[in-house]
PDB file of C-alpha atoms in Angstrom:
ATOM      1  CA  MET A 403      32.078 -39.065   6.334  1.00  0.00           C
ATOM      2  CA  LYS A 404      33.617 -35.673   5.327  1.00  0.00           C
ATOM      3  CA  LYS A 405      31.047 -35.266   2.680  1.00  0.00           C
ATOM      4  CA  ILE A 406      28.104 -36.518   4.522  1.00  0.00           C
ATOM      5  CA  LEU A 407      29.182 -33.852   7.387  1.00  0.00           C
ATOM      6  CA  LEU A 408      29.976 -31.104   4.836  1.00  0.00           C
ATOM      7  CA  ALA A 409      26.412 -31.650   3.084  1.00  0.00           C
ATOM      8  CA  PHE A 410      24.901 -31.455   6.207  1.00  0.00           C
ATOM      9  CA  VAL A 411      26.292 -28.220   7.448  1.00  0.00           C
ATOM     10  CA  SER A 412      25.565 -26.801   3.965  1.00  0.00           C
ATOM     11  CA  ILE A 413      21.743 -27.536   4.308  1.00  0.00           C
ATOM     12  CA  PHE A 414      21.631 -26.260   7.574  1.00  0.00           C
ATOM     13  CA  LEU A 415      23.196 -22.821   6.957  1.00  0.00           C
ATOM     14  CA  ILE A 416      21.264 -22.350   3.687  1.00  0.00           C
ATOM     15  CA  GLY A 417      17.972 -23.194   5.474  1.00  0.00           C
ATOM     16  CA  SER A 418      18.840 -20.738   8.391  1.00  0.00           C
ATOM     17  CA  LEU A 419      19.562 -17.918   5.722  1.00  0.00           C
ATOM     18  CA  ALA A 420      16.024 -18.453   4.462  1.00  0.00           C
ATOM     19  CA  PHE A 421      14.456 -17.721   7.474  1.00  0.00           C
ATOM     20  CA  ALA A 422      16.760 -14.765   8.976  1.00  0.00           C
ATOM     21  CA  GLN A 423      14.968 -12.080   6.912  1.00  0.00           C
ATOM     22  CA  ILE A 424      15.950  -8.291   7.755  1.00  0.00           C
ATOM     23  CA  GLU A 425      12.813  -6.642   8.976  1.00  0.00           C
ATOM     24  CA  ASN A 426      12.209  -3.340   7.396  1.00  0.00           C
ATOM     25  CA  PRO A 427       8.691  -2.378   8.326  1.00  0.00           C
ATOM     26  CA  VAL A 428       8.884   1.578   7.188  1.00  0.00           C
ATOM     27  CA  LYS A 429       9.034   2.812   3.559  1.00  0.00           C
ATOM     28  CA  TRP A 430      10.443   6.006   2.915  1.00  0.00           C
ATOM     29  CA  ASN A 431       9.429   8.164  -0.114  1.00  0.00           C
ATOM     30  CA  TYR A 432      11.044  11.853  -0.689  1.00  0.00           C
ATOM     31  CA  THR A 433       9.325  14.667  -2.875  1.00  0.00           C
ATOM     32  CA  ALA A 434       9.576  18.435  -3.234  1.00  0.00           C
ATOM     33  CA  LYS A 435       6.290  20.256  -4.159  1.00  0.00           C
ATOM     34  CA  LYS A 436       6.378  23.827  -5.354  1.00  0.00           C
ATOM     35  CA  ILE A 437       4.406  26.361  -3.106  1.00  0.00           C
ATOM     36  CA  ALA A 438       5.625  29.706  -4.221  1.00  0.00           C
ATOM     37  CA  ASP A 439       8.171  31.231  -6.265  1.00  0.00           C
ATOM     38  CA  LYS A 440      11.454  29.528  -5.066  1.00  0.00           C
ATOM     39  CA  THR A 441       9.914  28.107  -1.783  1.00  0.00           C
ATOM     40  CA  TYR A 442       9.167  24.384  -1.935  1.00  0.00           C
ATOM     41  CA  GLU A 443       7.756  21.877   0.641  1.00  0.00           C
ATOM     42  CA  ILE A 444       9.874  18.553   1.218  1.00  0.00           C
ATOM     43  CA  HIS A 445       7.794  15.888   1.798  1.00  0.00           C
ATOM     44  CA  MET A 446       9.468  12.922   3.711  1.00  0.00           C
ATOM     45  CA  THR A 447       6.727  10.339   3.654  1.00  0.00           C
ATOM     46  CA  ALA A 448       7.065   7.228   5.904  1.00  0.00           C
ATOM     47  CA  THR A 449       4.779   4.235   4.994  1.00  0.00           C
ATOM     48  CA  LEU A 450       4.315   1.582   7.813  1.00  0.00           C
ATOM     49  CA  ASP A 451       3.459  -2.067   7.684  1.00  0.00           C
ATOM     50  CA  ALA A 452       0.505  -3.149   9.677  1.00  0.00           C
ATOM     51  CA  SER A 453       1.179  -3.353  13.626  1.00  0.00           C
ATOM     52  CA  TRP A 454       4.399  -1.262  13.462  1.00  0.00           C
ATOM     53  CA  HIS A 455       4.637   2.301  14.632  1.00  0.00           C
ATOM     54  CA  LEU A 456       7.044   5.327  14.042  1.00  0.00           C
ATOM     55  CA  TYR A 457       7.951   7.501  16.888  1.00  0.00           C
ATOM     56  CA  ALA A 458       7.254  11.287  16.654  1.00  0.00           C
ATOM     57  CA  GLN A 459      10.013  13.895  16.522  1.00  0.00           C
ATOM     58  CA  ASP A 460       9.083  14.698  20.409  1.00  0.00           C
ATOM     59  CA  ALA A 461       8.366  10.971  21.160  1.00  0.00           C
ATOM     60  CA  GLY A 462       8.793  11.220  24.993  1.00  0.00           C
ATOM     61  CA  ASP A 463      10.868   9.655  27.302  1.00  0.00           C
ATOM     62  CA  GLY A 464      12.519   6.271  26.391  1.00  0.00           C
ATOM     63  CA  PRO A 465      12.642   5.688  22.647  1.00  0.00           C
ATOM     64  CA  VAL A 466      14.605   7.243  19.755  1.00  0.00           C
ATOM     65  CA  SER A 467      12.501  10.049  18.331  1.00  0.00           C
ATOM     66  CA  THR A 468      12.554  10.613  14.575  1.00  0.00           C
ATOM     67  CA  THR A 469      14.980  13.401  13.533  1.00  0.00           C
ATOM     68  CA  PHE A 470      16.090  14.643  10.179  1.00  0.00           C
ATOM     69  CA  ALA A 471      19.769  16.319   9.274  1.00  0.00           C
ATOM     70  CA  PHE A 472      20.093  18.158   6.225  1.00  0.00           C
ATOM     71  CA  SER A 473      23.416  18.337   4.470  1.00  0.00           C
ATOM     72  CA  LYS A 474      24.501  22.078   3.937  1.00  0.00           C
ATOM     73  CA  ASN A 475      23.774  23.468   0.572  1.00  0.00           C
ATOM     74  CA  PRO A 476      24.695  27.132  -0.432  1.00  0.00           C
ATOM     75  CA  LEU A 477      21.501  27.197  -2.827  1.00  0.00           C
ATOM     76  CA  VAL A 478      18.832  25.953  -0.498  1.00  0.00           C
ATOM     77  CA  LYS A 479      17.696  27.545   3.202  1.00  0.00           C
ATOM     78  CA  LEU A 480      15.537  25.740   5.545  1.00  0.00           C
ATOM     79  CA  SER A 481      12.593  27.819   6.625  1.00  0.00           C
ATOM     80  CA  GLY A 482      11.136  26.759  10.227  1.00  0.00           C
ATOM     81  CA  GLU A 483      10.812  23.452  11.804  1.00  0.00           C
ATOM     82  CA  THR A 484      10.056  20.102  10.157  1.00  0.00           C
ATOM     83  CA  LYS A 485       6.185  19.371  10.698  1.00  0.00           C
ATOM     84  CA  GLU A 486       4.537  16.234  10.952  1.00  0.00           C
ATOM     85  CA  ASN A 487       1.129  15.381   9.165  1.00  0.00           C
ATOM     86  CA  GLY A 488      -0.512  12.223  10.274  1.00  0.00           C
ATOM     87  CA  LYS A 489      -2.577  10.673  13.078  1.00  0.00           C
ATOM     88  CA  LEU A 490      -0.698  11.189  16.131  1.00  0.00           C
ATOM     89  CA  ILE A 491      -1.093   8.802  18.791  1.00  0.00           C
ATOM     90  CA  LYS A 492      -0.454   9.124  22.546  1.00  0.00           C
ATOM     91  CA  GLU A 493      -0.356   6.365  24.716  1.00  0.00           C
ATOM     92  CA  TYR A 494       1.568   5.334  27.972  1.00  0.00           C
ATOM     93  CA  ASP A 495       4.066   2.563  27.531  1.00  0.00           C
ATOM     94  CA  ASN A 496       4.761   0.256  30.509  1.00  0.00           C
ATOM     95  CA  ASN A 497       8.350  -0.620  28.903  1.00  0.00           C
ATOM     96  CA  PHE A 498       9.288   2.959  29.003  1.00  0.00           C
ATOM     97  CA  ASN A 499       7.079   4.147  31.835  1.00  0.00           C
ATOM     98  CA  SER A 500       6.238   7.123  29.713  1.00  0.00           C
ATOM     99  CA  ILE A 501       3.310   8.732  27.722  1.00  0.00           C
ATOM    100  CA  LEU A 502       4.723   8.282  24.164  1.00  0.00           C
ATOM    101  CA  LYS A 503       3.909   9.748  21.066  1.00  0.00           C
ATOM    102  CA  PHE A 504       4.048   7.882  17.376  1.00  0.00           C
ATOM    103  CA  TYR A 505       2.363   7.195  14.118  1.00  0.00           C
ATOM    104  CA  ALA A 506       0.994   4.287  12.626  1.00  0.00           C
ATOM    105  CA  ASN A 507       0.215   3.400   9.116  1.00  0.00           C
ATOM    106  CA  LYS A 508       1.726   6.556   7.521  1.00  0.00           C
ATOM    107  CA  VAL A 509       2.786  10.057   8.292  1.00  0.00           C
ATOM    108  CA  ASP A 510       4.386  12.922   6.539  1.00  0.00           C
ATOM    109  CA  PHE A 511       7.005  15.312   7.790  1.00  0.00           C
ATOM    110  CA  VAL A 512       7.363  18.362   5.919  1.00  0.00           C
ATOM    111  CA  GLN A 513      10.142  20.978   5.653  1.00  0.00           C
ATOM    112  CA  VAL A 514       9.817  24.169   4.115  1.00  0.00           C
ATOM    113  CA  VAL A 515      12.945  25.521   1.983  1.00  0.00           C
ATOM    114  CA  THR A 516      13.684  28.363  -0.329  1.00  0.00           C
ATOM    115  CA  VAL A 517      16.181  28.286  -3.082  1.00  0.00           C
ATOM    116  CA  ARG A 518      18.367  31.350  -3.801  1.00  0.00           C
ATOM    117  CA  THR A 519      18.212  30.819  -7.720  1.00  0.00           C
ATOM    118  CA  ASN A 520      15.718  29.149 -10.319  1.00  0.00           C
ATOM    119  CA  ALA A 521      18.559  26.421 -11.022  1.00  0.00           C
ATOM    120  CA  LYS A 522      17.934  23.067 -10.219  1.00  0.00           C
ATOM    121  CA  THR A 523      19.524  21.600  -7.133  1.00  0.00           C
ATOM    122  CA  ILE A 524      19.446  18.851  -4.601  1.00  0.00           C
ATOM    123  CA  LEU A 525      18.767  18.499  -0.821  1.00  0.00           C
ATOM    124  CA  LYS A 526      20.685  15.640   0.911  1.00  0.00           C
ATOM    125  CA  GLY A 527      19.837  14.481   4.448  1.00  0.00           C
ATOM    126  CA  THR A 528      19.504  11.697   6.782  1.00  0.00           C
ATOM    127  CA  VAL A 529      16.494  10.410   8.498  1.00  0.00           C
ATOM    128  CA  ASN A 530      17.185   8.450  12.129  1.00  0.00           C
ATOM    129  CA  PHE A 531      14.242   6.607  13.413  1.00  0.00           C
ATOM    130  CA  MET A 532      12.999   3.864  15.672  1.00  0.00           C
ATOM    131  CA  THR A 533      10.240   1.437  15.139  1.00  0.00           C
ATOM    132  CA  CYS A 534       8.183  -0.851  17.499  1.00  0.00           C
ATOM    133  CA  ASN A 535       5.314  -3.293  17.081  1.00  0.00           C
ATOM    134  CA  ASP A 536       3.484  -5.124  20.298  1.00  0.00           C
ATOM    135  CA  ARG A 537       6.081  -7.519  20.572  1.00  0.00           C
ATOM    136  CA  LYS A 538       9.333  -5.644  19.839  1.00  0.00           C
ATOM    137  CA  CYS A 539      11.559  -2.656  18.887  1.00  0.00           C
ATOM    138  CA  LEU A 540      14.193  -2.640  16.216  1.00  0.00           C
ATOM    139  CA  PRO A 541      17.275  -0.957  16.818  1.00  0.00           C
ATOM    140  CA  PRO A 542      17.494   2.704  15.565  1.00  0.00           C
ATOM    141  CA  LYS A 543      18.029   3.247  12.041  1.00  0.00           C
ATOM    142  CA  THR A 544      19.835   5.964   9.782  1.00  0.00           C
ATOM    143  CA  VAL A 545      18.642   6.196   6.018  1.00  0.00           C
ATOM    144  CA  PRO A 546      20.050   8.948   3.791  1.00  0.00           C
ATOM    145  CA  PHE A 547      17.959  10.685   1.187  1.00  0.00           C
ATOM    146  CA  THR A 548      18.220  13.041  -1.910  1.00  0.00           C
ATOM    147  CA  VAL A 549      15.423  15.165  -2.886  1.00  0.00           C
ATOM    148  CA  ASN A 550      15.415  17.224  -6.410  1.00  0.00           C
ATOM    149  CA  ILE A 551      14.611  20.753  -5.984  1.00  0.00           C
ATOM    150  CA  GLY A 552      13.797  23.335  -8.968  1.00  0.00           C
ATOM    151  CA  SER A 553      12.591  23.782 -12.179  1.00  0.00           C
TER     152      SER A 553
END
């Protein structure tokens, strides 16, 4: 009897794990593009699965806005604010009772940096973001990143 019960519980648990998938509708890509001597654009590109959206850096009242935090590096200086390149959507959301700003499909966040030397270095940081579709929102997520900069 114990063996039958153990087999039943094992099958149930394995079956449950097969259906319990972690949703990850955003894929991030990080690159550096040289635009002048010692000046680079850091591209932090989010590609979203169909029907999902990612909130802008100024999303509106309610959801968690996308934010970037850069680790200190004495060889790298941030220039200006992180810019957003993509098709910005503004819509009223009944759940948040607010006009929200977000992106679907793809958005490229660009941070200009200058380096103090011609030597190679890295820029580390994190992106904190929240994604939703028409049925649900996922909890905010923080993802670390690293970008190689220099020759």
